[in-house]
Amino acid sequence: MKRQQPLVMLKSGIIYKQICKITAKLIEVNLSVGQNFPRNKNGVISYTGVHDISLAMKDLAYEDIYKKLEETKNYNIKMIDGALIQLLYDYQHGELISHRLAFFPSPSLESFQNEPELYEDDEIYADILAKNIVTFPIRFDFDPKNFKELEHPKTHVTFGQYKNCRIPVSNPLTPELFINFILRNFYNTAFTKHTDDFSVSPSSFNQTITGKEEGVLHLGIY
């Protein structure tokens, strides 16, 4: 097993400020059409009106999961195409004990398809108007409490709702890193246009990946 470095403690206040900045920038560049502003209560960083998110882990059709999250406004950000973003961190005694960073794209782009003239002349929507897009949720978790080497890495990413999809990730993610990943890969035209608005600070968490996990396909942040 790889010898673990002590986790760099980016304080909860730093993470909270990053989420505040991200929220304001997404509104400013017209990528957010709905938002719940972040809150930091005793080191638990969530958003106004947060609800139990365990629903998203249950054996339900993705359309039903998305609909419930949208109806209850259970998100930090609702993107222009309907995608929902959650940025949740939990600190105890000044130490990060978990994070959940989730991207729930809308299973339907009905509003775009019904009124395409509202969007087709604006290049920032090019990435999300393509007819061949297949949407699926993405979740980055930092969950050391349930760590099992290779089976349940401390930091991992899950694609879709696959029960045993836990791809090792080298480090816990900051909000800036996560939003940069989402915008760069799924809103690339808009990201390219507004790159300077979504820069990533050099501060990051240390690695939590083990040697065996580095030996399989994984995501690295260096």
PDB file of N, CA, C and O in Angstrom, residues 138-194:
ATOM      1  N   ILE A 138     -22.572  12.199 -13.106  1.00  0.00           N
ATOM      2  CA  ILE A 138     -21.181  12.025 -12.693  1.00  0.00           C
ATOM      3  C   ILE A 138     -21.076  12.470 -11.240  1.00  0.00           C
ATOM      4  O   ILE A 138     -21.627  13.511 -10.865  1.00  0.00           O
ATOM      5  N   ARG A 139     -20.365  11.693 -10.428  1.00  0.00           N
ATOM      6  CA  ARG A 139     -20.233  12.051  -9.017  1.00  0.00           C
ATOM      7  C   ARG A 139     -18.809  11.774  -8.540  1.00  0.00           C
ATOM      8  O   ARG A 139     -18.296  10.666  -8.721  1.00  0.00           O
ATOM      9  N   PHE A 140     -18.185  12.777  -7.949  1.00  0.00           N
ATOM     10  CA  PHE A 140     -16.882  12.617  -7.310  1.00  0.00           C
ATOM     11  C   PHE A 140     -17.101  12.580  -5.797  1.00  0.00           C
ATOM     12  O   PHE A 140     -17.662  13.522  -5.223  1.00  0.00           O
ATOM     13  N   ASP A 141     -16.670  11.501  -5.170  1.00  0.00           N
ATOM     14  CA  ASP A 141     -16.832  11.346  -3.730  1.00  0.00           C
ATOM     15  C   ASP A 141     -15.484  11.248  -3.039  1.00  0.00           C
ATOM     16  O   ASP A 141     -14.579  10.558  -3.523  1.00  0.00           O
ATOM     17  N   PHE A 142     -15.375  11.908  -1.899  1.00  0.00           N
ATOM     18  CA  PHE A 142     -14.297  11.645  -0.949  1.00  0.00           C
ATOM     19  C   PHE A 142     -14.972  10.999   0.247  1.00  0.00           C
ATOM     20  O   PHE A 142     -15.771  11.617   0.943  1.00  0.00           O
ATOM     21  N   ASP A 143     -14.679   9.716   0.477  1.00  0.00           N
ATOM     22  CA  ASP A 143     -15.420   8.926   1.459  1.00  0.00           C
ATOM     23  C   ASP A 143     -14.467   7.961   2.177  1.00  0.00           C
ATOM     24  O   ASP A 143     -14.576   6.744   2.044  1.00  0.00           O
ATOM     25  N   PRO A 144     -13.510   8.490   2.949  1.00  0.00           N
ATOM     26  CA  PRO A 144     -12.510   7.616   3.589  1.00  0.00           C
ATOM     27  C   PRO A 144     -13.101   6.664   4.621  1.00  0.00           C
ATOM     28  O   PRO A 144     -12.505   5.626   4.917  1.00  0.00           O
ATOM     29  N   LYS A 145     -14.265   6.998   5.143  1.00  0.00           N
ATOM     30  CA  LYS A 145     -14.876   6.144   6.170  1.00  0.00           C
ATOM     31  C   LYS A 145     -15.168   4.748   5.637  1.00  0.00           C
ATOM     32  O   LYS A 145     -15.095   3.750   6.371  1.00  0.00           O
ATOM     33  N   ASN A 146     -15.487   4.637   4.351  1.00  0.00           N
ATOM     34  CA  ASN A 146     -15.838   3.348   3.751  1.00  0.00           C
ATOM     35  C   ASN A 146     -14.719   2.791   2.870  1.00  0.00           C
ATOM     36  O   ASN A 146     -14.972   1.944   2.002  1.00  0.00           O
ATOM     37  N   PHE A 147     -13.498   3.240   3.112  1.00  0.00           N
ATOM     38  CA  PHE A 147     -12.359   2.849   2.275  1.00  0.00           C
ATOM     39  C   PHE A 147     -12.097   1.344   2.288  1.00  0.00           C
ATOM     40  O   PHE A 147     -12.034   0.696   3.340  1.00  0.00           O
ATOM     41  N   LYS A 148     -11.978   0.773   1.069  1.00  0.00           N
ATOM     42  CA  LYS A 148     -11.465  -0.571   0.838  1.00  0.00           C
ATOM     43  C   LYS A 148     -10.615  -0.480  -0.421  1.00  0.00           C
ATOM     44  O   LYS A 148     -11.131  -0.132  -1.486  1.00  0.00           O
ATOM     45  N   GLU A 149      -9.346  -0.782  -0.297  1.00  0.00           N
ATOM     46  CA  GLU A 149      -8.426  -0.572  -1.414  1.00  0.00           C
ATOM     47  C   GLU A 149      -8.936  -1.234  -2.688  1.00  0.00           C
ATOM     48  O   GLU A 149      -9.364  -2.391  -2.671  1.00  0.00           O
ATOM     49  N   LEU A 150      -8.920  -0.463  -3.775  1.00  0.00           N
ATOM     50  CA  LEU A 150      -9.398  -0.840  -5.101  1.00  0.00           C
ATOM     51  C   LEU A 150     -10.928  -0.940  -5.171  1.00  0.00           C
ATOM     52  O   LEU A 150     -11.546  -0.448  -6.119  1.00  0.00           O
ATOM     53  N   GLU A 151     -11.541  -1.548  -4.187  1.00  0.00           N
ATOM     54  CA  GLU A 151     -12.995  -1.718  -4.205  1.00  0.00           C
ATOM     55  C   GLU A 151     -13.723  -0.405  -3.914  1.00  0.00           C
ATOM     56  O   GLU A 151     -14.751  -0.103  -4.536  1.00  0.00           O
ATOM     57  N   HIS A 152     -13.223   0.349  -2.967  1.00  0.00           N
ATOM     58  CA  HIS A 152     -13.858   1.609  -2.578  1.00  0.00           C
ATOM     59  C   HIS A 152     -12.756   2.613  -2.229  1.00  0.00           C
ATOM     60  O   HIS A 152     -12.472   2.858  -1.057  1.00  0.00           O
ATOM     61  N   PRO A 153     -12.109   3.203  -3.257  1.00  0.00           N
ATOM     62  CA  PRO A 153     -11.032   4.165  -3.001  1.00  0.00           C
ATOM     63  C   PRO A 153     -11.532   5.346  -2.169  1.00  0.00           C
ATOM     64  O   PRO A 153     -12.712   5.709  -2.241  1.00  0.00           O
ATOM     65  N   LYS A 154     -10.620   5.934  -1.400  1.00  0.00           N
ATOM     66  CA  LYS A 154     -11.016   7.075  -0.570  1.00  0.00           C
ATOM     67  C   LYS A 154     -11.629   8.179  -1.427  1.00  0.00           C
ATOM     68  O   LYS A 154     -12.649   8.762  -1.066  1.00  0.00           O
ATOM     69  N   THR A 155     -10.975   8.476  -2.532  1.00  0.00           N
ATOM     70  CA  THR A 155     -11.527   9.442  -3.486  1.00  0.00           C
ATOM     71  C   THR A 155     -11.796   8.703  -4.793  1.00  0.00           C
ATOM     72  O   THR A 155     -10.918   8.010  -5.307  1.00  0.00           O
ATOM     73  N   HIS A 156     -12.999   8.833  -5.309  1.00  0.00           N
ATOM     74  CA  HIS A 156     -13.346   8.097  -6.524  1.00  0.00           C
ATOM     75  C   HIS A 156     -14.404   8.848  -7.326  1.00  0.00           C
ATOM     76  O   HIS A 156     -15.053   9.761  -6.811  1.00  0.00           O
ATOM     77  N   VAL A 157     -14.554   8.464  -8.571  1.00  0.00           N
ATOM     78  CA  VAL A 157     -15.577   9.036  -9.438  1.00  0.00           C
ATOM     79  C   VAL A 157     -16.481   7.922  -9.927  1.00  0.00           C
ATOM     80  O   VAL A 157     -16.025   6.811 -10.223  1.00  0.00           O
ATOM     81  N   THR A 158     -17.760   8.230  -9.994  1.00  0.00           N
ATOM     82  CA  THR A 158     -18.761   7.277 -10.485  1.00  0.00           C
ATOM     83  C   THR A 158     -19.424   7.861 -11.720  1.00  0.00           C
ATOM     84  O   THR A 158     -19.880   9.008 -11.703  1.00  0.00           O
ATOM     85  N   PHE A 159     -19.472   7.086 -12.786  1.00  0.00           N
ATOM     86  CA  PHE A 159     -20.176   7.484 -14.003  1.00  0.00           C
ATOM     87  C   PHE A 159     -21.484   6.720 -14.090  1.00  0.00           C
ATOM     88  O   PHE A 159     -21.507   5.493 -13.912  1.00  0.00           O
ATOM     89  N   GLY A 160     -22.561   7.433 -14.370  1.00  0.00           N
ATOM     90  CA  GLY A 160     -23.858   6.786 -14.400  1.00  0.00           C
ATOM     91  C   GLY A 160     -24.258   6.371 -12.997  1.00  0.00           C
ATOM     92  O   GLY A 160     -23.716   6.821 -11.999  1.00  0.00           O
ATOM     93  N   GLN A 161     -25.197   5.475 -12.899  1.00  0.00           N
ATOM     94  CA  GLN A 161     -25.680   5.012 -11.596  1.00  0.00           C
ATOM     95  C   GLN A 161     -25.165   3.593 -11.300  1.00  0.00           C
ATOM     96  O   GLN A 161     -25.772   2.875 -10.510  1.00  0.00           O
ATOM     97  N   TYR A 162     -24.065   3.208 -11.929  1.00  0.00           N
ATOM     98  CA  TYR A 162     -23.550   1.863 -11.739  1.00  0.00           C
ATOM     99  C   TYR A 162     -23.078   1.667 -10.301  1.00  0.00           C
ATOM    100  O   TYR A 162     -22.231   2.408  -9.801  1.00  0.00           O
ATOM    101  N   LYS A 163     -23.615   0.655  -9.645  1.00  0.00           N
ATOM    102  CA  LYS A 163     -23.389   0.433  -8.224  1.00  0.00           C
ATOM    103  C   LYS A 163     -21.919   0.280  -7.879  1.00  0.00           C
ATOM    104  O   LYS A 163     -21.445   0.791  -6.856  1.00  0.00           O
ATOM    105  N   ASN A 164     -21.161  -0.426  -8.705  1.00  0.00           N
ATOM    106  CA  ASN A 164     -19.775  -0.733  -8.389  1.00  0.00           C
ATOM    107  C   ASN A 164     -18.774   0.051  -9.230  1.00  0.00           C
ATOM    108  O   ASN A 164     -17.609  -0.334  -9.335  1.00  0.00           O
ATOM    109  N   CYS A 165     -19.233   1.152  -9.815  1.00  0.00           N
ATOM    110  CA  CYS A 165     -18.330   2.021 -10.574  1.00  0.00           C
ATOM    111  C   CYS A 165     -17.706   3.029  -9.606  1.00  0.00           C
ATOM    112  O   CYS A 165     -18.343   3.992  -9.188  1.00  0.00           O
ATOM    113  N   ARG A 166     -16.468   2.757  -9.224  1.00  0.00           N
ATOM    114  CA  ARG A 166     -15.719   3.672  -8.349  1.00  0.00           C
ATOM    115  C   ARG A 166     -14.300   3.766  -8.895  1.00  0.00           C
ATOM    116  O   ARG A 166     -13.420   3.005  -8.493  1.00  0.00           O
ATOM    117  N   ILE A 167     -14.083   4.654  -9.813  1.00  0.00           N
ATOM    118  CA  ILE A 167     -12.779   4.813 -10.446  1.00  0.00           C
ATOM    119  C   ILE A 167     -11.890   5.648  -9.525  1.00  0.00           C
ATOM    120  O   ILE A 167     -12.283   6.750  -9.112  1.00  0.00           O
ATOM    121  N   PRO A 168     -10.711   5.127  -9.162  1.00  0.00           N
ATOM    122  CA  PRO A 168      -9.861   5.874  -8.230  1.00  0.00           C
ATOM    123  C   PRO A 168      -9.494   7.260  -8.758  1.00  0.00           C
ATOM    124  O   PRO A 168      -9.221   7.443  -9.947  1.00  0.00           O
ATOM    125  N   VAL A 169      -9.484   8.224  -7.857  1.00  0.00           N
ATOM    126  CA  VAL A 169      -9.044   9.593  -8.146  1.00  0.00           C
ATOM    127  C   VAL A 169      -7.933   9.914  -7.161  1.00  0.00           C
ATOM    128  O   VAL A 169      -8.011   9.554  -5.981  1.00  0.00           O
ATOM    129  N   SER A 170      -6.900  10.581  -7.624  1.00  0.00           N
ATOM    130  CA  SER A 170      -5.707  10.750  -6.793  1.00  0.00           C
ATOM    131  C   SER A 170      -5.931  11.622  -5.566  1.00  0.00           C
ATOM    132  O   SER A 170      -5.341  11.373  -4.517  1.00  0.00           O
ATOM    133  N   ASN A 171      -6.785  12.627  -5.679  1.00  0.00           N
ATOM    134  CA  ASN A 171      -6.959  13.599  -4.595  1.00  0.00           C
ATOM    135  C   ASN A 171      -8.435  13.945  -4.419  1.00  0.00           C
ATOM    136  O   ASN A 171      -9.203  13.882  -5.383  1.00  0.00           O
ATOM    137  N   PRO A 172      -8.839  14.375  -3.239  1.00  0.00           N
ATOM    138  CA  PRO A 172     -10.119  15.072  -3.122  1.00  0.00           C
ATOM    139  C   PRO A 172     -10.092  16.323  -4.003  1.00  0.00           C
ATOM    140  O   PRO A 172      -9.027  16.907  -4.228  1.00  0.00           O
ATOM    141  N   LEU A 173     -11.236  16.721  -4.486  1.00  0.00           N
ATOM    142  CA  LEU A 173     -11.322  17.848  -5.413  1.00  0.00           C
ATOM    143  C   LEU A 173     -11.790  19.118  -4.704  1.00  0.00           C
ATOM    144  O   LEU A 173     -12.682  19.066  -3.856  1.00  0.00           O
ATOM    145  N   THR A 174     -11.218  20.232  -5.113  1.00  0.00           N
ATOM    146  CA  THR A 174     -11.757  21.527  -4.698  1.00  0.00           C
ATOM    147  C   THR A 174     -12.936  21.862  -5.613  1.00  0.00           C
ATOM    148  O   THR A 174     -13.063  21.304  -6.714  1.00  0.00           O
ATOM    149  N   PRO A 175     -13.801  22.783  -5.199  1.00  0.00           N
ATOM    150  CA  PRO A 175     -14.896  23.200  -6.088  1.00  0.00           C
ATOM    151  C   PRO A 175     -14.400  23.733  -7.421  1.00  0.00           C
ATOM    152  O   PRO A 175     -14.999  23.466  -8.471  1.00  0.00           O
ATOM    153  N   GLU A 176     -13.298  24.474  -7.398  1.00  0.00           N
ATOM    154  CA  GLU A 176     -12.750  25.022  -8.643  1.00  0.00           C
ATOM    155  C   GLU A 176     -12.346  23.921  -9.603  1.00  0.00           C
ATOM    156  O   GLU A 176     -12.628  23.997 -10.807  1.00  0.00           O
ATOM    157  N   LEU A 177     -11.682  22.884  -9.090  1.00  0.00           N
ATOM    158  CA  LEU A 177     -11.272  21.777  -9.958  1.00  0.00           C
ATOM    159  C   LEU A 177     -12.481  21.066 -10.566  1.00  0.00           C
ATOM    160  O   LEU A 177     -12.489  20.723 -11.752  1.00  0.00           O
ATOM    161  N   PHE A 178     -13.501  20.839  -9.753  1.00  0.00           N
ATOM    162  CA  PHE A 178     -14.691  20.133 -10.225  1.00  0.00           C
ATOM    163  C   PHE A 178     -15.410  20.941 -11.299  1.00  0.00           C
ATOM    164  O   PHE A 178     -15.752  20.402 -12.366  1.00  0.00           O
ATOM    165  N   ILE A 179     -15.649  22.220 -11.066  1.00  0.00           N
ATOM    166  CA  ILE A 179     -16.356  23.044 -12.040  1.00  0.00           C
ATOM    167  C   ILE A 179     -15.533  23.190 -13.310  1.00  0.00           C
ATOM    168  O   ILE A 179     -16.065  23.160 -14.424  1.00  0.00           O
ATOM    169  N   ASN A 180     -14.226  23.325 -13.169  1.00  0.00           N
ATOM    170  CA  ASN A 180     -13.353  23.382 -14.339  1.00  0.00           C
ATOM    171  C   ASN A 180     -13.511  22.123 -15.179  1.00  0.00           C
ATOM    172  O   ASN A 180     -13.614  22.182 -16.410  1.00  0.00           O
ATOM    173  N   PHE A 181     -13.565  20.951 -14.519  1.00  0.00           N
ATOM    174  CA  PHE A 181     -13.744  19.669 -15.208  1.00  0.00           C
ATOM    175  C   PHE A 181     -15.085  19.628 -15.942  1.00  0.00           C
ATOM    176  O   PHE A 181     -15.157  19.224 -17.118  1.00  0.00           O
ATOM    177  N   ILE A 182     -16.159  20.038 -15.285  1.00  0.00           N
ATOM    178  CA  ILE A 182     -17.492  20.002 -15.887  1.00  0.00           C
ATOM    179  C   ILE A 182     -17.574  20.956 -17.080  1.00  0.00           C
ATOM    180  O   ILE A 182     -18.035  20.578 -18.169  1.00  0.00           O
ATOM    181  N   LEU A 183     -17.130  22.184 -16.901  1.00  0.00           N
ATOM    182  CA  LEU A 183     -17.233  23.164 -17.986  1.00  0.00           C
ATOM    183  C   LEU A 183     -16.330  22.804 -19.158  1.00  0.00           C
ATOM    184  O   LEU A 183     -16.724  22.899 -20.321  1.00  0.00           O
ATOM    185  N   ARG A 184     -15.109  22.390 -18.869  1.00  0.00           N
ATOM    186  CA  ARG A 184     -14.151  22.072 -19.927  1.00  0.00           C
ATOM    187  C   ARG A 184     -14.654  20.921 -20.809  1.00  0.00           C
ATOM    188  O   ARG A 184     -14.456  20.929 -22.028  1.00  0.00           O
ATOM    189  N   ASN A 185     -15.322  19.941 -20.198  1.00  0.00           N
ATOM    190  CA  ASN A 185     -15.700  18.744 -20.942  1.00  0.00           C
ATOM    191  C   ASN A 185     -17.123  18.755 -21.485  1.00  0.00           C
ATOM    192  O   ASN A 185     -17.396  18.095 -22.495  1.00  0.00           O
ATOM    193  N   PHE A 186     -18.034  19.481 -20.845  1.00  0.00           N
ATOM    194  CA  PHE A 186     -19.434  19.420 -21.253  1.00  0.00           C
ATOM    195  C   PHE A 186     -19.998  20.757 -21.707  1.00  0.00           C
ATOM    196  O   PHE A 186     -21.108  20.794 -22.268  1.00  0.00           O
ATOM    197  N   TYR A 187     -19.260  21.834 -21.487  1.00  0.00           N
ATOM    198  CA  TYR A 187     -19.668  23.165 -21.962  1.00  0.00           C
ATOM    199  C   TYR A 187     -18.437  23.852 -22.544  1.00  0.00           C
ATOM    200  O   TYR A 187     -18.131  24.992 -22.215  1.00  0.00           O
ATOM    201  N   ASN A 188     -17.730  23.142 -23.419  1.00  0.00           N
ATOM    202  CA  ASN A 188     -16.402  23.583 -23.813  1.00  0.00           C
ATOM    203  C   ASN A 188     -16.407  24.924 -24.537  1.00  0.00           C
ATOM    204  O   ASN A 188     -15.504  25.738 -24.349  1.00  0.00           O
ATOM    205  N   THR A 189     -17.411  25.164 -25.368  1.00  0.00           N
ATOM    206  CA  THR A 189     -17.462  26.436 -26.086  1.00  0.00           C
ATOM    207  C   THR A 189     -17.588  27.594 -25.114  1.00  0.00           C
ATOM    208  O   THR A 189     -16.884  28.605 -25.209  1.00  0.00           O
ATOM    209  N   ALA A 190     -18.490  27.441 -24.145  1.00  0.00           N
ATOM    210  CA  ALA A 190     -18.658  28.480 -23.128  1.00  0.00           C
ATOM    211  C   ALA A 190     -17.406  28.592 -22.266  1.00  0.00           C
ATOM    212  O   ALA A 190     -16.978  29.700 -21.911  1.00  0.00           O
ATOM    213  N   PHE A 191     -16.805  27.460 -21.941  1.00  0.00           N
ATOM    214  CA  PHE A 191     -15.597  27.473 -21.109  1.00  0.00           C
ATOM    215  C   PHE A 191     -14.470  28.215 -21.814  1.00  0.00           C
ATOM    216  O   PHE A 191     -13.763  29.025 -21.206  1.00  0.00           O
ATOM    217  N   THR A 192     -14.290  27.924 -23.095  1.00  0.00           N
ATOM    218  CA  THR A 192     -13.234  28.591 -23.861  1.00  0.00           C
ATOM    219  C   THR A 192     -13.444  30.096 -23.890  1.00  0.00           C
ATOM    220  O   THR A 192     -12.497  30.878 -23.772  1.00  0.00           O
ATOM    221  N   LYS A 193     -14.697  30.491 -23.996  1.00  0.00           N
ATOM    222  CA  LYS A 193     -15.034  31.921 -24.045  1.00  0.00           C
ATOM    223  C   LYS A 193     -14.776  32.598 -22.705  1.00  0.00           C
ATOM    224  O   LYS A 193     -14.406  33.775 -22.646  1.00  0.00           O
ATOM    225  N   HIS A 194     -14.951  31.856 -21.617  1.00  0.00           N
ATOM    226  CA  HIS A 194     -14.866  32.453 -20.277  1.00  0.00           C
ATOM    227  C   HIS A 194     -13.773  31.798 -19.419  1.00  0.00           C
ATOM    228  O   HIS A 194     -13.898  31.746 -18.200  1.00  0.00           O
TER     229      HIS A 194
END
